[in-house]
mmCIF file of C-alpha atoms in Angstrom:
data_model
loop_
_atom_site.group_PDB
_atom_site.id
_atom_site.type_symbol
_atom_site.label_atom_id
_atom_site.label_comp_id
_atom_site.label_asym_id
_atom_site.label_seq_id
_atom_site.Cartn_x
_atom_site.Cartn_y
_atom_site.Cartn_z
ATOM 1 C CA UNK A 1 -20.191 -19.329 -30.531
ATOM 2 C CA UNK A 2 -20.086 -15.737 -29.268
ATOM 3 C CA UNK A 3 -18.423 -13.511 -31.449
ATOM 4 C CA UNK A 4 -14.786 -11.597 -30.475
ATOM 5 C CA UNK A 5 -14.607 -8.342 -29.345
ATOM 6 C CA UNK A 6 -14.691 -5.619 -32.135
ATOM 7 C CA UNK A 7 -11.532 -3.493 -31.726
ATOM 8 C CA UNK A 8 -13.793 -0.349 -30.992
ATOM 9 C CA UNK A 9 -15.408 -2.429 -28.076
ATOM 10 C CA UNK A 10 -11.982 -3.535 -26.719
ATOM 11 C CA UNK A 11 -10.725 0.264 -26.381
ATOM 12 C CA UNK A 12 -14.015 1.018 -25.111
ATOM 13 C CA UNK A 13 -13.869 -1.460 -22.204
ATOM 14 C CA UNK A 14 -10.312 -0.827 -21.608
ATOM 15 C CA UNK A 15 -10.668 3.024 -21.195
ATOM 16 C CA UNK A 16 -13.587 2.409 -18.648
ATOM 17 C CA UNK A 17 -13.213 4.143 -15.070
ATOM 18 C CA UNK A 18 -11.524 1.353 -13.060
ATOM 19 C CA UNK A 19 -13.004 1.642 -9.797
ATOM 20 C CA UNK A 20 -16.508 1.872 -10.980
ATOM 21 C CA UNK A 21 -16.714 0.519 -14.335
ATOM 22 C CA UNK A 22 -18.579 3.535 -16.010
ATOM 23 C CA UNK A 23 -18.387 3.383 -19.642
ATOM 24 C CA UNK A 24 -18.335 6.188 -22.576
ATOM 25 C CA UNK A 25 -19.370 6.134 -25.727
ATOM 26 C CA UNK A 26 -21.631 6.464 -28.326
ATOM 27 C CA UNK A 27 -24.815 5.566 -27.767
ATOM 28 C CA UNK A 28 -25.242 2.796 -30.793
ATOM 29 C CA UNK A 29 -21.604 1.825 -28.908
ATOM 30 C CA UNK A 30 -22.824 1.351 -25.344
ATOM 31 C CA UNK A 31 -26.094 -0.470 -26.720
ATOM 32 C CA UNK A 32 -24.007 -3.186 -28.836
ATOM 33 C CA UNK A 33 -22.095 -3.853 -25.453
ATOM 34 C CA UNK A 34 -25.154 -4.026 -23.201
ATOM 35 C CA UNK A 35 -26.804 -6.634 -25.958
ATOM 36 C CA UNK A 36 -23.697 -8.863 -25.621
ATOM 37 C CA UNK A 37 -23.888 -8.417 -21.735
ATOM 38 C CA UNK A 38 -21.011 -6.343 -21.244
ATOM 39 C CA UNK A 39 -22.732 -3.514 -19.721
ATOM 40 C CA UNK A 40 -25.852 -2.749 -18.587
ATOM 41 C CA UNK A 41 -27.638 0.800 -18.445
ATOM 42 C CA UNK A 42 -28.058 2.136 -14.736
ATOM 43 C CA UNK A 43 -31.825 2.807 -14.006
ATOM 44 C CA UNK A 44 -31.536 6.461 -12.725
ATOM 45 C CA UNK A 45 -30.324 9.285 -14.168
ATOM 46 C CA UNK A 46 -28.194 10.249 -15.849
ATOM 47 C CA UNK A 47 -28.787 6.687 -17.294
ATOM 48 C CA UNK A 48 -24.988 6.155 -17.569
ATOM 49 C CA UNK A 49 -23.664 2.814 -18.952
ATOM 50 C CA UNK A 50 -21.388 0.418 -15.967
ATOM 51 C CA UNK A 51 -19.549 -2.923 -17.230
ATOM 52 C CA UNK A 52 -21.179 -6.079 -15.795
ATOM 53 C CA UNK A 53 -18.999 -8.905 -14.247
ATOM 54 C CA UNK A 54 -18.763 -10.099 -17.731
ATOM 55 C CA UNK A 55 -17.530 -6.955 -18.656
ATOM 56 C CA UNK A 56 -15.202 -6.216 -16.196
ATOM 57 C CA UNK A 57 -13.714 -9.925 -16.721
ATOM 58 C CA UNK A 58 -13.197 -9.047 -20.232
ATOM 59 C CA UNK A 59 -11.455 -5.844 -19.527
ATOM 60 C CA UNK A 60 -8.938 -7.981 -17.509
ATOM 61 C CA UNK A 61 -8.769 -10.348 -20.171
ATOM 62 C CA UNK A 62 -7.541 -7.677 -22.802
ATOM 63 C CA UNK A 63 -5.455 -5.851 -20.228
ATOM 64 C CA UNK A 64 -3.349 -9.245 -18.721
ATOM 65 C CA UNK A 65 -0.335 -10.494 -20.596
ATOM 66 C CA UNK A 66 -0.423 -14.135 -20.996
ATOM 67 C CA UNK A 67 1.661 -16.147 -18.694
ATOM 68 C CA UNK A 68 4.939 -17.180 -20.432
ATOM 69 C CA UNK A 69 4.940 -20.519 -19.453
ATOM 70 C CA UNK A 70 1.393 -21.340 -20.155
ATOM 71 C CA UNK A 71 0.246 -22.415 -23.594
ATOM 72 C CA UNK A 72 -2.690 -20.050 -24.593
ATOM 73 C CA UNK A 73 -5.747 -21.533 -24.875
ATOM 74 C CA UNK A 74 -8.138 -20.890 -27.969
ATOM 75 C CA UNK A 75 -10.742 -18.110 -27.410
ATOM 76 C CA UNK A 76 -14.180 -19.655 -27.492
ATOM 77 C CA UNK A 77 -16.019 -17.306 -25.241
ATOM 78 C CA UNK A 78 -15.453 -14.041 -26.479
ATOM 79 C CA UNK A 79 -13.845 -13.341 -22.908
ATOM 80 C CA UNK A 80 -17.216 -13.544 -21.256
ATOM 81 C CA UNK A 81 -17.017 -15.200 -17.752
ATOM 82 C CA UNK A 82 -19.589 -18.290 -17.317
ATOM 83 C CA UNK A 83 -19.696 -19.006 -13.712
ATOM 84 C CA UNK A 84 -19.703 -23.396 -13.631
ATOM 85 C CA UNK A 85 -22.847 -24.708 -12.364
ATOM 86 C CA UNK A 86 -21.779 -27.787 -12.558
ATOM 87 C CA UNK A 87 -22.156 -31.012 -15.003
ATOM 88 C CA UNK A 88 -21.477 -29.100 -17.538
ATOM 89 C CA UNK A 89 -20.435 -31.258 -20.998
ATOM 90 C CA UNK A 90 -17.026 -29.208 -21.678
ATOM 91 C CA UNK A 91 -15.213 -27.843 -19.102
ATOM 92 C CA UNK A 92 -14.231 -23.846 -19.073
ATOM 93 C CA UNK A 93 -10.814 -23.248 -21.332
ATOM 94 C CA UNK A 94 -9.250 -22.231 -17.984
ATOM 95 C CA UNK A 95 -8.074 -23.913 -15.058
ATOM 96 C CA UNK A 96 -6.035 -23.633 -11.826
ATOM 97 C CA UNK A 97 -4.775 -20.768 -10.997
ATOM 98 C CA UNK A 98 -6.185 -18.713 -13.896
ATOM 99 C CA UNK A 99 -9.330 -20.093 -13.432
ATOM 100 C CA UNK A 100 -9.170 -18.612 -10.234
ATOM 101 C CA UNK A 101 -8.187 -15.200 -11.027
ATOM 102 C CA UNK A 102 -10.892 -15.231 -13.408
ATOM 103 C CA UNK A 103 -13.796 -16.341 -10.679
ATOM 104 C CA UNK A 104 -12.357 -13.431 -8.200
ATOM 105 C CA UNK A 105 -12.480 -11.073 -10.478
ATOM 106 C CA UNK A 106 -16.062 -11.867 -11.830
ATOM 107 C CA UNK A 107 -17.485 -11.608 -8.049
ATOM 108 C CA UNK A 108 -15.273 -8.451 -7.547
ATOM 109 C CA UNK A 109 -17.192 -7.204 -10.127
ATOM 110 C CA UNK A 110 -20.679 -8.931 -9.208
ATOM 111 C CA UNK A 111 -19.898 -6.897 -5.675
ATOM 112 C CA UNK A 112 -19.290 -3.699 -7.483
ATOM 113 C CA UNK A 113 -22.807 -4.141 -9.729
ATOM 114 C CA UNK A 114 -24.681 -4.775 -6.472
ATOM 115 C CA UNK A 115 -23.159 -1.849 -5.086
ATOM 116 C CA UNK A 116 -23.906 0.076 -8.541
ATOM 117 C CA UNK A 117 -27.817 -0.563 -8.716
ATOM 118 C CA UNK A 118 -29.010 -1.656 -5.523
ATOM 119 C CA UNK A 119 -31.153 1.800 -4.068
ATOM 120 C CA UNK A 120 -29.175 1.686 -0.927
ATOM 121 C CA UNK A 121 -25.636 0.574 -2.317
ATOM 122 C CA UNK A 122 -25.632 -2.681 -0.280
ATOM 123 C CA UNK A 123 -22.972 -5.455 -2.179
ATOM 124 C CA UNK A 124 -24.318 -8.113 0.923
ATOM 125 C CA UNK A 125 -27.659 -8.406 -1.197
ATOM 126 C CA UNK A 126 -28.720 -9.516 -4.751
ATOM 127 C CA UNK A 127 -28.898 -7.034 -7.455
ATOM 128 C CA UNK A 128 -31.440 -7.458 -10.420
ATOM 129 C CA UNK A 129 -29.292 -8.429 -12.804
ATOM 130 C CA UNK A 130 -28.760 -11.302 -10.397
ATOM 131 C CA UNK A 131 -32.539 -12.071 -10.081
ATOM 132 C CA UNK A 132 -33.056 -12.373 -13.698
ATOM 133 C CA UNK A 133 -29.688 -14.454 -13.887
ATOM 134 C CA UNK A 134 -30.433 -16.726 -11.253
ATOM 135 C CA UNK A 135 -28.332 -20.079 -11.866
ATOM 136 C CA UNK A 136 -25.413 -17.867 -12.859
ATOM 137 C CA UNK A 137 -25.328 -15.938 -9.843
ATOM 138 C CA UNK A 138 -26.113 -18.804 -7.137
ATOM 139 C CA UNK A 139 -23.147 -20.601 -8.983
ATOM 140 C CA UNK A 140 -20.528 -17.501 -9.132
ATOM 141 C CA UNK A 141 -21.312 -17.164 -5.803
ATOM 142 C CA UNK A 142 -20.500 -20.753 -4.599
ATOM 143 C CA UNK A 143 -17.539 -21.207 -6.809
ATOM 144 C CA UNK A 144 -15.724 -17.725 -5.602
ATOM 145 C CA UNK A 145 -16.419 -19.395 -2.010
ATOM 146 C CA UNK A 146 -13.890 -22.221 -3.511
ATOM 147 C CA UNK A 147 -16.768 -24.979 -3.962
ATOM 148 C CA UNK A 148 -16.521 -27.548 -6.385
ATOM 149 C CA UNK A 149 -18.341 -27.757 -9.256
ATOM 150 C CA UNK A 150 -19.978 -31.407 -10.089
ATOM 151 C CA UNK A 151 -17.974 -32.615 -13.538
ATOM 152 C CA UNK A 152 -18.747 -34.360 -16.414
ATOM 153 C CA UNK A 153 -17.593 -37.533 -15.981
ATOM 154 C CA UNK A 154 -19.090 -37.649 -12.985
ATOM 155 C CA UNK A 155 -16.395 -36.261 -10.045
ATOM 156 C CA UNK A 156 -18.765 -35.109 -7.564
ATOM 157 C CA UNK A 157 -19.330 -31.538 -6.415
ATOM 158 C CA UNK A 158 -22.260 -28.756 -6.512
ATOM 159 C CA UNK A 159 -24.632 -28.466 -9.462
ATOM 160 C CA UNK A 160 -27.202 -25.640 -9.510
ATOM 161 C CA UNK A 161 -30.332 -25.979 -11.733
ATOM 162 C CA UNK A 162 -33.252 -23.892 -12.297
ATOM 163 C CA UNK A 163 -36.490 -24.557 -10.507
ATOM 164 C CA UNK A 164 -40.388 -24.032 -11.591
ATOM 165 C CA UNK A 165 -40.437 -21.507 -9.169
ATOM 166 C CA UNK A 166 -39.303 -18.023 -11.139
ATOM 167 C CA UNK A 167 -37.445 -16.890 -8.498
ATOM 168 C CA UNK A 168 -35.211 -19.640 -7.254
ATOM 169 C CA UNK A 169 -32.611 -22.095 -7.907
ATOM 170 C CA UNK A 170 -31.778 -25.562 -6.629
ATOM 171 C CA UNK A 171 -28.540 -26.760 -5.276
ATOM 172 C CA UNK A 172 -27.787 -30.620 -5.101
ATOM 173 C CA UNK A 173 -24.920 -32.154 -3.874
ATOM 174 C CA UNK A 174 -23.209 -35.422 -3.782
ATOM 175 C CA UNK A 175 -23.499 -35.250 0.694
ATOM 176 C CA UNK A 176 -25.465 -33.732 3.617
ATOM 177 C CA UNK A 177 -21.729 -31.422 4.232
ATOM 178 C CA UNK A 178 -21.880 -30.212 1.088
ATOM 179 C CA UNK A 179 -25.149 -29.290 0.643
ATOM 180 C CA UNK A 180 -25.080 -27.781 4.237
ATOM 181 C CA UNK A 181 -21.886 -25.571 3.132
ATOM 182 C CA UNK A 182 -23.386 -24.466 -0.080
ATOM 183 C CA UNK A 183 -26.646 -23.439 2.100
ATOM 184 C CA UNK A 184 -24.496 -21.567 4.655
ATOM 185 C CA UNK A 185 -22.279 -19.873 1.340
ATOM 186 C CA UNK A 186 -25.546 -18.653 -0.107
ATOM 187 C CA UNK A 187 -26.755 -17.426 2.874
ATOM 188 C CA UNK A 188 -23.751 -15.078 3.423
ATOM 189 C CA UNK A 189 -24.281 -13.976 -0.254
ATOM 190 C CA UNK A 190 -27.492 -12.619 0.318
ATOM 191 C CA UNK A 191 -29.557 -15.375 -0.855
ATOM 192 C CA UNK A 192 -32.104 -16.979 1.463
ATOM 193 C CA UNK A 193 -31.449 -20.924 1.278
ATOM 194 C CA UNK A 194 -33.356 -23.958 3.057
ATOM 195 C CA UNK A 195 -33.240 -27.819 2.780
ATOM 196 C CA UNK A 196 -35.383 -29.805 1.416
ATOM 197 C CA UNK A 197 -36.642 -32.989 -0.037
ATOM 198 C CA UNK A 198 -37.937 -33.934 -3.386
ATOM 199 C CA UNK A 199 -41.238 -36.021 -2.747
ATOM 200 C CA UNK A 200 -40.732 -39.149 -5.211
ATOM 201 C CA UNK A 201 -36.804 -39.648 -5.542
ATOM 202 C CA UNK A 202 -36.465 -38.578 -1.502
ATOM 203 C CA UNK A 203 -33.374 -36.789 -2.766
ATOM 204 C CA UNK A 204 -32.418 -33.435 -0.522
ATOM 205 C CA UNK A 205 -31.464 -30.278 -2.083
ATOM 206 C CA UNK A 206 -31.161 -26.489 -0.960
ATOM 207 C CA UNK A 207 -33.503 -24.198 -2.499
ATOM 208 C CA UNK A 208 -32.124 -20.729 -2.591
ATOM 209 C CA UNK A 209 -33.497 -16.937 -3.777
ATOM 210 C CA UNK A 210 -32.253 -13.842 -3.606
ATOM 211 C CA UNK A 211 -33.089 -11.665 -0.428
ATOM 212 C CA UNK A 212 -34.684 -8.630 -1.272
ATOM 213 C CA UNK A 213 -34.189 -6.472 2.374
#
């Protein structure tokens, strides 16, 4: 279980700047964040620290009063945002409408750390932090396009998976429309996506990676 926000780190992501996300702080401060994925350290000088989508979710988190007519859920992430590839055993704590606000306001921020660390500024291509988060990122991207995730019990819908290729994911889907949609969703998010079919169970799939120009 991740652990809760030290009170130090919640002033620290509340006080960042909220149109970029820069962070300040001491350094042993900044590091602790980046290590829990609530920041990362830009690549050029000055070397300043920016809040990741995780971060930026958590800064909502602490800043939005809880709805009065909604019973609070217990925290069990820490307020770190895990974009739902699909399948997954427990579902996320939040649903509906907060579920919602919570996957806009992860890709607001996924736009805003493309826009951060890409050379040219571009948010309409992958970032690195996307490249070396791969089934995270292909799913954020298809669920803040409104897709369905597959559940648990089986209710059909998208489920991305990691491939033995290092730099791409695969997308199955319970139809040829979905699959097609989650192809063309990718596309538009600056991933490069193809069908395809596995050899021995002649089940298709998209295969998807990040464009790099």
């Amino acid at each position: 279980m991740t652990r809760p926000l030290t009170a130090a780190q919640r002033r620290l992501i509340e006080a960042a700047d909220p149109g970029t996300g820069r962070l300040k702080g001491t350094e042993a401060q900044l590091t602790a964040l980046v290590r829990r994925g609530l920041a990362f350290r830009h690549p050029r000088p000055p070397h300043d620290h920016f809040l990741t989508p995780a971060g930026h979710r958590a800064r909502e988190a602490a800043a939005e009063p809880p709805e009065p007519s909604e019973p609070q859920a217990p925290p069990s992430t820490g307020g770190v945002f895990t974009a739902r590839a699909g399948g997954e055993p427990v579902p996320p704590a939040a649903e509906g409408p907060a579920r919602t606000r919570e996957v806009r306001s992860a890709w607001q921020g996924m736009l805003e750390l493309r826009r951060m660390t890409n050379p040219d500024a571009s948010t309409g291509r992958p970032c690195a932090w996307e490249r070396t988060h791969l089934v995270q990122a292909a799913a954020l991207a298809l669920e803040a396009a409104g897709h369905r995730p597959a559940g648990a019990d089986g209710e059909e819908g998208y489920r991305v998976r990691e491939t033995p290729q290092p730099d791409a994911v695969a997308v199955y889907g319970p139809d040829a429309a979905t699959l097609r949609a989650c192809a063309e969703t990718l596309e538009g998010a600056g991933w490069q996506a193809g069908e395809y079919t596995e050899p021995r169970t002649r089940r298709r799939y998209v295969l998807a990676s990040p464009r790099r120009v």
